[in-house]
Coordinates of C-alpha atoms and ligand atoms in Angstrom, one line a residue:
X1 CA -26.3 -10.2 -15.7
X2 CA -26.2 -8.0 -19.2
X3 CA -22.3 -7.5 -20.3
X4 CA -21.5 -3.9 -19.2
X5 CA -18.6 -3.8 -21.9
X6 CA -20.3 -5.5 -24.8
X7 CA -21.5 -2.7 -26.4
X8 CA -18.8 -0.1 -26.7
X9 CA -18.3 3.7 -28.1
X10 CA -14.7 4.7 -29.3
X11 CA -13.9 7.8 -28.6
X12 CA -10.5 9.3 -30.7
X13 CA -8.8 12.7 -28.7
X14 CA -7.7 15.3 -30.6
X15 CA -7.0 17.0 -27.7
X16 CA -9.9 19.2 -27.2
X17 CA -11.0 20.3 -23.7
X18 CA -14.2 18.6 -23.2
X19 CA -12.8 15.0 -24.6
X20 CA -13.2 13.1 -21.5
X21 CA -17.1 14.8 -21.1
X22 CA -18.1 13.5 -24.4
X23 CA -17.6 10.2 -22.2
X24 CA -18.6 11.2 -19.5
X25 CA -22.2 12.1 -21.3
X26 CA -22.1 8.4 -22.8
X27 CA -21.5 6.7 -20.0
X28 CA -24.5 8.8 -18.3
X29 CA -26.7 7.2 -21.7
X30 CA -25.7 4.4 -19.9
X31 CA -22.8 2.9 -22.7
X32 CA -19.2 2.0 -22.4
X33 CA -17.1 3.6 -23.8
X34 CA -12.9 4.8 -24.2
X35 CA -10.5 7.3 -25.0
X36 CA -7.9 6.5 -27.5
X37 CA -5.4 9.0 -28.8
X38 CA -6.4 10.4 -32.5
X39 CA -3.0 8.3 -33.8
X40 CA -3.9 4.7 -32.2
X41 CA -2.9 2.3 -34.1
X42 CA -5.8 1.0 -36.7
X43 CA -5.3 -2.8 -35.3
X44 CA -5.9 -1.2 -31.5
X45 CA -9.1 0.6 -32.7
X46 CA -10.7 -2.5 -34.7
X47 CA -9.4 -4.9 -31.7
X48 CA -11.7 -2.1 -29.8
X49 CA -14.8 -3.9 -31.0
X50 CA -16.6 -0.2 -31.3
X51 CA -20.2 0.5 -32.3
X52 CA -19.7 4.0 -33.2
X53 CA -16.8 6.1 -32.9
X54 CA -16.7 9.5 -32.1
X55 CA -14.3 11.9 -33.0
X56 CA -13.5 14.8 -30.7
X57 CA -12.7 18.3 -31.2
X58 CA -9.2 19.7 -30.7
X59 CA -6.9 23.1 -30.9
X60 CA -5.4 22.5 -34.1
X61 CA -6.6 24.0 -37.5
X62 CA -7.0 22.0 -40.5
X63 CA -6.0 24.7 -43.0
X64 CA -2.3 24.3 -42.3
X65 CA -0.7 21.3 -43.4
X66 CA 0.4 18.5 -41.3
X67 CA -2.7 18.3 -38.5
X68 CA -4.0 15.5 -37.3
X69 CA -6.2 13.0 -39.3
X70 CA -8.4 10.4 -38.4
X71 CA -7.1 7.4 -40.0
X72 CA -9.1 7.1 -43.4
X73 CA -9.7 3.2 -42.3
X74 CA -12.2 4.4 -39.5
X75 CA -14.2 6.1 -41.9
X76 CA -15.1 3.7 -44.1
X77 CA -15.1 0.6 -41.5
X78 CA -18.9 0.8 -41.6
X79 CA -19.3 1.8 -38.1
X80 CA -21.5 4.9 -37.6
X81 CA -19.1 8.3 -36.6
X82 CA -19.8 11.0 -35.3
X83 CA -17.2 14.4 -35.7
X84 CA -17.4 17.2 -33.4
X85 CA -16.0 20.4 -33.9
X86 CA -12.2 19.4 -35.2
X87 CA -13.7 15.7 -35.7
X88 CA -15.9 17.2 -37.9
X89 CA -13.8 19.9 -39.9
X90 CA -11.0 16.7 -40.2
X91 CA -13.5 14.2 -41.4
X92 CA -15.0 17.0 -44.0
X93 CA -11.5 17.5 -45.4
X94 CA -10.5 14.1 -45.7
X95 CA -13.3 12.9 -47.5
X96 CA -13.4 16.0 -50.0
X97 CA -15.3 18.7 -48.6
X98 CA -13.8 22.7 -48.2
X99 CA -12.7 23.8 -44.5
X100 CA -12.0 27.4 -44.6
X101 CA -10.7 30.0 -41.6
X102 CA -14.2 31.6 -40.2
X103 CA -14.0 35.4 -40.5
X104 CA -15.3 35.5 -36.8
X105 CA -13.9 33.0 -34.5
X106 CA -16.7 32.1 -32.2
X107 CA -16.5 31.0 -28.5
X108 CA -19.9 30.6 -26.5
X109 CA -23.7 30.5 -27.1
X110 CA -24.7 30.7 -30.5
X111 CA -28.5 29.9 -32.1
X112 CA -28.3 26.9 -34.3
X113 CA -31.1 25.9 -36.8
X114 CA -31.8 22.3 -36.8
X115 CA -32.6 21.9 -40.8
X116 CA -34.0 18.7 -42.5
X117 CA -34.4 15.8 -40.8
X118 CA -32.2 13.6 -40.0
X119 CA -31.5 10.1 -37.9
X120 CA -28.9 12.3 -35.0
X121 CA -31.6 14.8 -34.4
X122 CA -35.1 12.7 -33.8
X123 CA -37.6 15.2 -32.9
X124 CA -35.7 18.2 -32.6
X125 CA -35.3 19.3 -36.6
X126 CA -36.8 22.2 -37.7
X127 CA -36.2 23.7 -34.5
X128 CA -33.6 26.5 -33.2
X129 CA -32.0 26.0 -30.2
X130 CA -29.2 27.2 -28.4
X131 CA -25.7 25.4 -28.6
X132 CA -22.1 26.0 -27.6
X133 CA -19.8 27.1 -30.6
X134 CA -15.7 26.9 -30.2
X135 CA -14.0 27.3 -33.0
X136 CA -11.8 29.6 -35.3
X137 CA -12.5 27.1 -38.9
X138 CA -15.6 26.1 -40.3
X139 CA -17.0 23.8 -43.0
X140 CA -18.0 25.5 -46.1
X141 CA -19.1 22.6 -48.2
X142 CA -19.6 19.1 -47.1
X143 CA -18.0 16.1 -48.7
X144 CA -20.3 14.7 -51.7
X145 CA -22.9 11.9 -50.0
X146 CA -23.7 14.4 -46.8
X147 CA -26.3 17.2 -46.3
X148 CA -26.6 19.9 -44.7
X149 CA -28.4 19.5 -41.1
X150 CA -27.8 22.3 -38.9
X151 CA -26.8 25.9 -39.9
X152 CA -26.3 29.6 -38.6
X153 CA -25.2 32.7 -39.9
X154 CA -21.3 32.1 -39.0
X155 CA -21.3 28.2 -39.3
X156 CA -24.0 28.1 -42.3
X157 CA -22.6 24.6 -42.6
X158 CA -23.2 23.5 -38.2
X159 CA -24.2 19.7 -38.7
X160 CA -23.7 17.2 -41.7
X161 CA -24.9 14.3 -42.6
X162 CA -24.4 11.2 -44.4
X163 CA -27.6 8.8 -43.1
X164 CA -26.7 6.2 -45.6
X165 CA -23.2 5.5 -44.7
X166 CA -23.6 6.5 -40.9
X167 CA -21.1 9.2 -40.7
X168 CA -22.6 12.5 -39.2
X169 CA -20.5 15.9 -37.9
X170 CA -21.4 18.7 -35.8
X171 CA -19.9 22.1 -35.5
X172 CA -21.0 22.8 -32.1
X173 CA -20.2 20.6 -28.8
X174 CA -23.5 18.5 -27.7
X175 CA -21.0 16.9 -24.9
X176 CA -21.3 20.8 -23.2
X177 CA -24.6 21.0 -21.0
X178 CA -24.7 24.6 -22.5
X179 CA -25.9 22.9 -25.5
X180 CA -29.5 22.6 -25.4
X181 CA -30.5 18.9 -26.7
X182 CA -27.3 17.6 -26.5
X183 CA -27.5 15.1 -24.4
X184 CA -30.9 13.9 -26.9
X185 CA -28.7 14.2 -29.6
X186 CA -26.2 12.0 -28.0
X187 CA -28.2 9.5 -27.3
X188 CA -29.9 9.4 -30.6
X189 CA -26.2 8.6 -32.5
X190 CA -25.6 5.8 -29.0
X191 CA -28.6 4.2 -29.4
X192 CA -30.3 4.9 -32.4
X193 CA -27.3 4.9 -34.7
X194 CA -25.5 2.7 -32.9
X195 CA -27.9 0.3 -31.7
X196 CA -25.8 0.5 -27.5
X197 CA -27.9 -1.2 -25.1
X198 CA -27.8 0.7 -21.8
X199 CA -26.3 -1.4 -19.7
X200 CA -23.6 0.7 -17.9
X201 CA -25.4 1.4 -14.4
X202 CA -23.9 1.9 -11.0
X203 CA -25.9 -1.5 -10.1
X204 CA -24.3 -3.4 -13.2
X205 CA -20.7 -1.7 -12.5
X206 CA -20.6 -2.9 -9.1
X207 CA -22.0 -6.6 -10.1
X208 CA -19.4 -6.9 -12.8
X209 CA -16.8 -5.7 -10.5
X210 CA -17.4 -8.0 -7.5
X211 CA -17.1 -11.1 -10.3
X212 CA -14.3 -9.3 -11.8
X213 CA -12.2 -9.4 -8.3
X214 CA -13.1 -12.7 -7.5
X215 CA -11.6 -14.3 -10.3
X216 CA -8.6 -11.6 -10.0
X217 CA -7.9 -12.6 -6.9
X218 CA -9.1 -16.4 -6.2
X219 CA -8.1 -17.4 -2.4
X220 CA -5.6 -15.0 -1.8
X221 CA -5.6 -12.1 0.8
X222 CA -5.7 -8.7 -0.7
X223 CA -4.5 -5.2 1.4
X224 CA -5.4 -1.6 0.9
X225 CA -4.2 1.5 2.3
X226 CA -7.5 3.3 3.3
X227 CA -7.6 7.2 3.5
X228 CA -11.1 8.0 4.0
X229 CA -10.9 9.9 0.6
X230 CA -13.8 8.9 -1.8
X231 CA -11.5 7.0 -4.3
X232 CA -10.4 4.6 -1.5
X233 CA -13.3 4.2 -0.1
X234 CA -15.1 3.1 -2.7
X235 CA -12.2 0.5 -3.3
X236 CA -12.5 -1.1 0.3
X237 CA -16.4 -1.0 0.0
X238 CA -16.4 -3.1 -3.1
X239 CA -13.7 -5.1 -2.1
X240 CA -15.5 -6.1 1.3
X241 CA -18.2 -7.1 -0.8
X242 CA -16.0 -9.1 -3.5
X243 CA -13.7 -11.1 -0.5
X244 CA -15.1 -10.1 2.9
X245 CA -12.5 -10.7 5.6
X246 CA -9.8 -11.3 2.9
X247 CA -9.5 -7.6 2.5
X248 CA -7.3 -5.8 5.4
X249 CA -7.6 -2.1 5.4
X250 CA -4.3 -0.2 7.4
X251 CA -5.7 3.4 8.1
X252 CA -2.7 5.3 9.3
X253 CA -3.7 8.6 11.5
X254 CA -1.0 10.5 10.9
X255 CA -2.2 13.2 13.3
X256 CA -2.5 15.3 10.8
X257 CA -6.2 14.9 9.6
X258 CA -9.2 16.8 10.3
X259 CA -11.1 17.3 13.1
X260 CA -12.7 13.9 14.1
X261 CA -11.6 12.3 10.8
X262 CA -9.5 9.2 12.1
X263 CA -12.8 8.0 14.6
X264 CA -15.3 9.0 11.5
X265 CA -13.4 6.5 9.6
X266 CA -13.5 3.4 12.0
X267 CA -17.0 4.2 12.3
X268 CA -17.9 4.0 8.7
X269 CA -15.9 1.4 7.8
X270 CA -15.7 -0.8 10.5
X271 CA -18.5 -0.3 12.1
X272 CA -20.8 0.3 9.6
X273 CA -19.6 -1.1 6.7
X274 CA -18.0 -4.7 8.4
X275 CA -14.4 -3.6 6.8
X276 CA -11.5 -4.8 8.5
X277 CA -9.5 -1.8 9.0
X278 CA -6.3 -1.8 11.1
X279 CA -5.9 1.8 12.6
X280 CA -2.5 3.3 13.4
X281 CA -2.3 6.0 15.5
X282 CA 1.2 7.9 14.5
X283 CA 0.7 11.1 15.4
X284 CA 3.7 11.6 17.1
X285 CA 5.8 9.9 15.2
X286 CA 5.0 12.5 12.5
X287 CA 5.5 15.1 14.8
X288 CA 9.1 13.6 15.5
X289 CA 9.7 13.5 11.9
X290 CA 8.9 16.7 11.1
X291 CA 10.0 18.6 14.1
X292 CA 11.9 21.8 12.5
X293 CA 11.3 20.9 8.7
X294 CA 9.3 24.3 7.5
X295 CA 10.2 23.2 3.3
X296 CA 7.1 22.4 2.2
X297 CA 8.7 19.5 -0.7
X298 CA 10.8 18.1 2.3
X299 CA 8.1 17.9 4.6
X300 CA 5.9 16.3 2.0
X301 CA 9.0 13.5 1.4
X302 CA 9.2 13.3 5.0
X303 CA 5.5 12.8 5.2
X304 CA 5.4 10.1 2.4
X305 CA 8.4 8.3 3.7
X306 CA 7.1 8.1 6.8
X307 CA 3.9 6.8 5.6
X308 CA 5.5 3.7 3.5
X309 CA 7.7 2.6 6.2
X310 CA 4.5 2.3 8.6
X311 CA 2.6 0.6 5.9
X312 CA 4.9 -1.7 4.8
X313 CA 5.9 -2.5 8.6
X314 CA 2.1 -3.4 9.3
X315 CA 2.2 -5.4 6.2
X316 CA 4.8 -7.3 7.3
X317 CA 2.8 -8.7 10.3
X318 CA -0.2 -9.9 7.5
X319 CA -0.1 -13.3 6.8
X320 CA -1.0 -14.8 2.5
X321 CA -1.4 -11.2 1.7
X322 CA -0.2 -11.3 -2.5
X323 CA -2.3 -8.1 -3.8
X324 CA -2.3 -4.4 -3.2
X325 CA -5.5 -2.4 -4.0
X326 CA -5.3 0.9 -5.4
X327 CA -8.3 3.7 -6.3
X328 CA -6.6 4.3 -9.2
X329 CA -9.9 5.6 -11.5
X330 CA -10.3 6.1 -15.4
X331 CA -8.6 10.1 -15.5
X332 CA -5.4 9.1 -13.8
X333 CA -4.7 6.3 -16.6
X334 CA -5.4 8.6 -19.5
X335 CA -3.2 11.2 -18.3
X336 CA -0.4 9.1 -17.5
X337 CA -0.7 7.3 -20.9
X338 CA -0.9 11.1 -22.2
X339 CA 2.6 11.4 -19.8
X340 CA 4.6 8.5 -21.8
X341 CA 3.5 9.8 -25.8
X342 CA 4.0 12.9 -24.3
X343 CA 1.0 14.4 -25.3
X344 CA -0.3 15.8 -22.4
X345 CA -0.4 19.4 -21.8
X346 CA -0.8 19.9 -17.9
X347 CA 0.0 16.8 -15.8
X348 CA -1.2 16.5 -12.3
X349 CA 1.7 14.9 -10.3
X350 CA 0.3 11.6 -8.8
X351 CA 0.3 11.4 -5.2
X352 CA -0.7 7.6 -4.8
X353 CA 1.4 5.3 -2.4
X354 CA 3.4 4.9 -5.9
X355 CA 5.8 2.4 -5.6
X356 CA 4.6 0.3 -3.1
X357 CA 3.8 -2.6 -4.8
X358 CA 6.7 -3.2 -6.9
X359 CA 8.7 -3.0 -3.7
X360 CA 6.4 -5.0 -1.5
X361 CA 6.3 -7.7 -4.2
X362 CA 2.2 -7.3 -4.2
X363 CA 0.6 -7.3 -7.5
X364 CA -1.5 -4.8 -7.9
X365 CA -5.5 -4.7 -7.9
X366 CA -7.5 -1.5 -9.2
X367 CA -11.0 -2.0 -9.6
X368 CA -12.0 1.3 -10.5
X369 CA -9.5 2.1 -13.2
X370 CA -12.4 2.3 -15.2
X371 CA -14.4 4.5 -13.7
X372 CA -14.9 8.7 -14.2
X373 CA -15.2 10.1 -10.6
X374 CA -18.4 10.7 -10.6
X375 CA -19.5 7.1 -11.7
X376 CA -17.0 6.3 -8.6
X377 CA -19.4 8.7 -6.4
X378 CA -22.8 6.9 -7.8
X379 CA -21.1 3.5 -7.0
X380 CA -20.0 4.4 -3.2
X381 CA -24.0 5.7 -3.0
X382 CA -24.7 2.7 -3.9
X383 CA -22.4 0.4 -1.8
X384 CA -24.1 2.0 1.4
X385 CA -21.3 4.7 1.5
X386 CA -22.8 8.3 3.7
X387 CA -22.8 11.3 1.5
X388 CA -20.5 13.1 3.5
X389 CA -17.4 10.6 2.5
X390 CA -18.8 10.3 -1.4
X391 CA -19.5 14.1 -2.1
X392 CA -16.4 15.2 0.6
X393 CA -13.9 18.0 -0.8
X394 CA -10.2 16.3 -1.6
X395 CA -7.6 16.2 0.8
X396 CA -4.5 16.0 0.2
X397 CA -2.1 13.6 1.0
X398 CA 0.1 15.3 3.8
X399 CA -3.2 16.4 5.0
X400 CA -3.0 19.4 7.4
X401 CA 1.4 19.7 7.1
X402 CA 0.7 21.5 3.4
X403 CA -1.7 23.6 5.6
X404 CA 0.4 24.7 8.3
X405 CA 2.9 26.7 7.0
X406 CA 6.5 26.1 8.0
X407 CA 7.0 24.0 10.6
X408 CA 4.6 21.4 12.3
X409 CA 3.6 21.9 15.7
X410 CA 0.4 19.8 17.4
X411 CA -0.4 23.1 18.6
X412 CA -0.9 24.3 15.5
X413 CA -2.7 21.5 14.4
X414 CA -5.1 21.4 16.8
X415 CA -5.9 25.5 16.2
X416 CA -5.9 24.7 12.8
X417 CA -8.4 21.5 12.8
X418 CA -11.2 23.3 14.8
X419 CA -11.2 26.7 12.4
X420 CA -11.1 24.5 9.4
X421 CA -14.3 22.5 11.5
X422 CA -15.9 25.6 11.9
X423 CA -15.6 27.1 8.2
X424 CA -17.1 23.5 6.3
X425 CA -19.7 23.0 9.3
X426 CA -20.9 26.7 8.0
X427 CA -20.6 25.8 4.4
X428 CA -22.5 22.8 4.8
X429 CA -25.5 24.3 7.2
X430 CA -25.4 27.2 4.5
X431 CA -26.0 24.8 1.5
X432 CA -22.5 26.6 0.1
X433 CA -20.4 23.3 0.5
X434 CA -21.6 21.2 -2.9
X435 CA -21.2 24.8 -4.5
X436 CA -17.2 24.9 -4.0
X437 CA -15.1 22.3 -5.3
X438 CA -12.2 22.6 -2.4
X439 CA -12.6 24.6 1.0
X440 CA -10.2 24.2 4.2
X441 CA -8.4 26.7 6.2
X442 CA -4.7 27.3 6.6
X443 CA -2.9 28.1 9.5
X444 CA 0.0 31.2 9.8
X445 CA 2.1 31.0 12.3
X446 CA 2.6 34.6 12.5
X447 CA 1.2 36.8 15.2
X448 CA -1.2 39.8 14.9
X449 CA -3.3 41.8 17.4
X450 CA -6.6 41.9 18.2
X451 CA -9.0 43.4 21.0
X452 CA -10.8 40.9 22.8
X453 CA -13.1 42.2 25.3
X454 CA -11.2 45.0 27.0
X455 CA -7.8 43.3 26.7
X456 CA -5.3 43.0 23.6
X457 CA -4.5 40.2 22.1
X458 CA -1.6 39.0 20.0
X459 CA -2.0 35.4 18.5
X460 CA -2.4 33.8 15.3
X461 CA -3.8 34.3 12.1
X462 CA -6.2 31.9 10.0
X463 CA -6.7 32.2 6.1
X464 CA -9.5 31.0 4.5
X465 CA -9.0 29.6 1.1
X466 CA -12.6 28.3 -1.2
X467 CA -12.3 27.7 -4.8
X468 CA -14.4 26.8 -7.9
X469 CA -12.7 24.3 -10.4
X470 CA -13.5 21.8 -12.7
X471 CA -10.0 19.9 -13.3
X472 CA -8.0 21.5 -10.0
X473 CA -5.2 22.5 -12.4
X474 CA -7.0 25.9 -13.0
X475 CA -9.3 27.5 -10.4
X476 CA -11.3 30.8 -9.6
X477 CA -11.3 31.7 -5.7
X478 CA -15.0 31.2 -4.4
X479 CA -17.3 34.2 -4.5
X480 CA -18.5 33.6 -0.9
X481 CA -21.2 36.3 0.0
X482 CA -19.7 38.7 2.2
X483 CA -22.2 37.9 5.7
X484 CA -21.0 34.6 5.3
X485 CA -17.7 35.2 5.8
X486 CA -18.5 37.3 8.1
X487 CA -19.4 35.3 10.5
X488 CA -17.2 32.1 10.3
X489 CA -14.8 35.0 11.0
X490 CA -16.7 36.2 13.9
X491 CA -17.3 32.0 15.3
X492 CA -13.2 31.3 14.9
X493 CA -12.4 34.2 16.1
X494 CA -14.5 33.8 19.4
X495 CA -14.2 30.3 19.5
X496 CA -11.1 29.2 18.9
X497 CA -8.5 30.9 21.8
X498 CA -5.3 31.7 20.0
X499 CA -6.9 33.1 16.6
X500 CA -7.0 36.5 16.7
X501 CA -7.5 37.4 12.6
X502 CA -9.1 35.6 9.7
X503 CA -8.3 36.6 6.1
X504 CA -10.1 35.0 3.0
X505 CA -7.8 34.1 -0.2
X506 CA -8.5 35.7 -3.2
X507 CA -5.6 34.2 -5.6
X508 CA -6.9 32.5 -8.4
X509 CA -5.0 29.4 -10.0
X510 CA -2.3 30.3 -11.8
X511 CA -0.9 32.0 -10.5
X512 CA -1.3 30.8 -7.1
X513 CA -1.9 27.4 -6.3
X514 CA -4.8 25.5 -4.3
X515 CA -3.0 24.9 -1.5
X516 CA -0.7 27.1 0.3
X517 CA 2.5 24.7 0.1
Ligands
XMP601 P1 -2.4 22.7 -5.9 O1 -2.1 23.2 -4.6 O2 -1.3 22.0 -6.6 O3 -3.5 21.5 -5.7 O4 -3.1 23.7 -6.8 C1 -4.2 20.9 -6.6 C2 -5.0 19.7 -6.0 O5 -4.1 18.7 -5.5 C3 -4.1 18.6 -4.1 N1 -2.8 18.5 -3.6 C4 -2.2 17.4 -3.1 N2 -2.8 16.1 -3.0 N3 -0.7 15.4 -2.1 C5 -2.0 15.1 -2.5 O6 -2.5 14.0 -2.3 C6 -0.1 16.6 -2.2 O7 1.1 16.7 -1.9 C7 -0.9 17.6 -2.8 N4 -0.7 18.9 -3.1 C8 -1.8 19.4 -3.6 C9 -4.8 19.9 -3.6 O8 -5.5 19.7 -2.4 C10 -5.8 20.2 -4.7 O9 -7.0 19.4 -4.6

């Protein structure tokens, strides 16, 4: 079995957008590799064991003082770098060269001539191909010791090289699929430059994992709390493959899921996948809890209390259980190291079963802390997981009481469940469902009328909420064609008694949020 993690990129963030898809991209080359803040500390980054280091872009300008700087060790440790955008204009500076403020910023496609020849660009030079430009500075003359590569009117000076002492910078973003030849380029400075073996596969991950958890844990019983989300699904699939019948899986059907979910799960996972999963059925007692509560941030406490008291009560009756598994992946650790520097600029609050194990006494188990969610996706393909669970739209936590607005009622549940039902079954048998990243339906527990048949109606009202997004902090509603909606309208309408009226959301994020609570 190759070492996944033996040959490694470094990546340093200077904050720019597309940081974590520069890794993304080398991970897909099939290469380890991390994301370290611009300012780690030199010892961290040579204890890193890097074969290259790449060094993102970022918002600042280097023509003001005080920006930040790649520390001048990593340029002349003789391992190969590569500067994009900021990395570049940083790197240029440092080591001599002129960065000046572009008279045109320039934000989208641009044509870029690939000059001279040169180890980054293989077979592409003397080509011009299109590439994605973001920046407001630009280099105007290289450090001594690099040439010019890559040019355009605006950025005359688009790509630099130094072959000799394996330090290369590009103007444009090559992490951006925009970027025609980006991923080549990539992969020239991973495995050409760097000499990276491509060891980092779905196949290898999960291998390295199962040996990984098997020393981690030895003899001892481990528990998860299973959602049916992708994240800890994949956990329970790899653990079932690590420890067998030492993993113990409580799924806690809190009445409050979609239509069908709870007996999909047990299916899948017990069934199908041989996971021991102990279901509890607590619909009522959720009901109980939150009968009357219509403040959405109460009922959420309500919801989560409630969740950690049943947890921790069918702990309790587990016998040797020491560890608690979590689908904690790769994202959630950088941004809540960005959380203690401080350094992030839009945290996502964390809605895990946080605190659990500190108060359980568990220690805790997270085998895909590593992982991007899409790797996480390739390695739940992999591990027999169906499609529908791997590619599924999230759901949040408090499941359908952030969708049902004010206070819960199984009433409105259950009208709420089968118009959500209908809405992703028409997505799905419309090929429209892999096209948005979140759909669901909310329920409004006003009245409205309607004509049905001859009589008149007064009942509820159903909104339809879709929405495109790449990072869920910021996203544009869904652009649904019109005959579509149409007629998911027309189904809930005449198939679920007690709708009378169904609107489609067209609120953006900000200002509105994804969900309606
Ligand atoms: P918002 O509504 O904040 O949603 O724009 C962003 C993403 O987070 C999900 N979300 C939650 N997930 N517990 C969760 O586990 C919650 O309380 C919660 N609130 C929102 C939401 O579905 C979307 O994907």
């Amino acid at each position: 079995m190759p070492d996944i993690h033996a040959d490694r990129i470094l990546i340093l963030d200077f904050g720019s957008q597309y940081t974590q898809l520069i890794a993304r991209r080398i991970r897909e080359l099939g290469t380890y590799c991390e994301i370290y803040p611009w300012d780690a500390a030199v010892e961290k980054i040579i204890a890193f064991h890097a074969k290259g280091i790449v060094l993102s872009g970022g918002a600042e300008s280097v023509t003001v003082d005080n920006t930040p700087k790649v520390s001048a060790s990593v340029l002349t440790m003789g391992i190969p770098v590569l500067g994009i955008c900021y990395g570049m204009q940083t790197m240029s500076k440092q080591m001599g060269g002129q960065v000046e403020i572009a008279d045109k910023r320039e934000f989208g496609y641009a044509q870029v001539k690939f000059e001279t020849s040169s180890e980054l660009f293989s077979d592409i030079a003397g080509h011009t191909l299109d590439v994605w430009m973001s920046h407001g500075d630009r280099v105007v003359r290289p450090p001594t010791g690099f040439k010019i590569i890559a040019s355009n009117e605006s950025a005359p000076v688009a790509g630099i090289a130094d072959d000799q002492r394996k330090l290369f910078g590009l103007q444009f973003h090559p992490e951006v699929t925009h970027t025609e030849q980006g991923k080549r380029i990539l992969q020239c400075f991973v495995s050409k430059i760097c000499n990276c073996s491509a060891t980092w596969t779905a196949v290898n991950v999960i291998h390295a994992s199962i040996e990984q958890i098997r020393r981690q844990v030895a003899s001892d019983h481990v528990l998860l709390a299973l959602s049916g989300g992708v994240d800890s699904s994949v956990v329970a699939a790899l653990l079932q493959q690590a420890i067998g019948d030492r993993l113990t899986c409580i799924f806690v059907d809190t009445g409050l899921l979609r239509l069908n979910e709870g007996d999909q799960v047990m299916e899948i996972f017990a069934r199908h996948l041989g996971v021991r999963v102990i279901r509890v059925n607590a619909g009522q007692r959720y009901l109980d809890a939150l009968q009357g509560e219509s403040d959405p941030e109460r009922k959420r406490k309500i919801i989560g209390n409630l969740f950690i008291d049943i947890f921790e009560r069918e702990a309790g009756k587990l016998e040797n259980v020491k560890w608690l598994a979590q689908g904690t992946i790769y994202p959630d650790i950088i941004e809540s190291a960005a959380a203690t520097t401080g350094k992030a600029k839009l945290i996502k609050s964390h809605h895990n079963v946080a605190g659990l194990p500190s108060k359980m006494q568990l220690q805790l188990i997270e085998p895909l802390k590593e992982l991007f969610k899409d790797e996480v996706r390739n390695v739940g393909l992999e591990l027999g997981i169906p499609r529908a669970i791997v590619f599924r739209h999230p759901f949040p936590g408090p499941g359908l009481g952030v969708r049902i607005l004010g206070a819960v009622e199984k009433k409105y549940a259950d009208l709420l469940r089968r118009a959500d039902d209908i809405f992703i079954m028409e997505l799905k048998s419309n090929d429209l469902y892999d096209s948005v990243s979140q759909a669901f339906a909310v329920f409004m527990p006003v009245k409205s009328v309607g004509i049905m048949g001859d009589g008149r109606e007064y009942d509820y009202v159903i909104a339809l909420r879709a929405v495109e997004t790449v990072d869920f902090m910021t996203a544009r509603w869904a652009r649904l064609p019109y005959e579509f909606l149409s007629h998911v309208s027309r189904r809930i309408i005449n198939e679920v008694a007690g709708i009378s009226r169904v609107t489609y959301d067209i609120s953006d994020k900000p200002p509105a949020t994804i969900e309606w609570e």
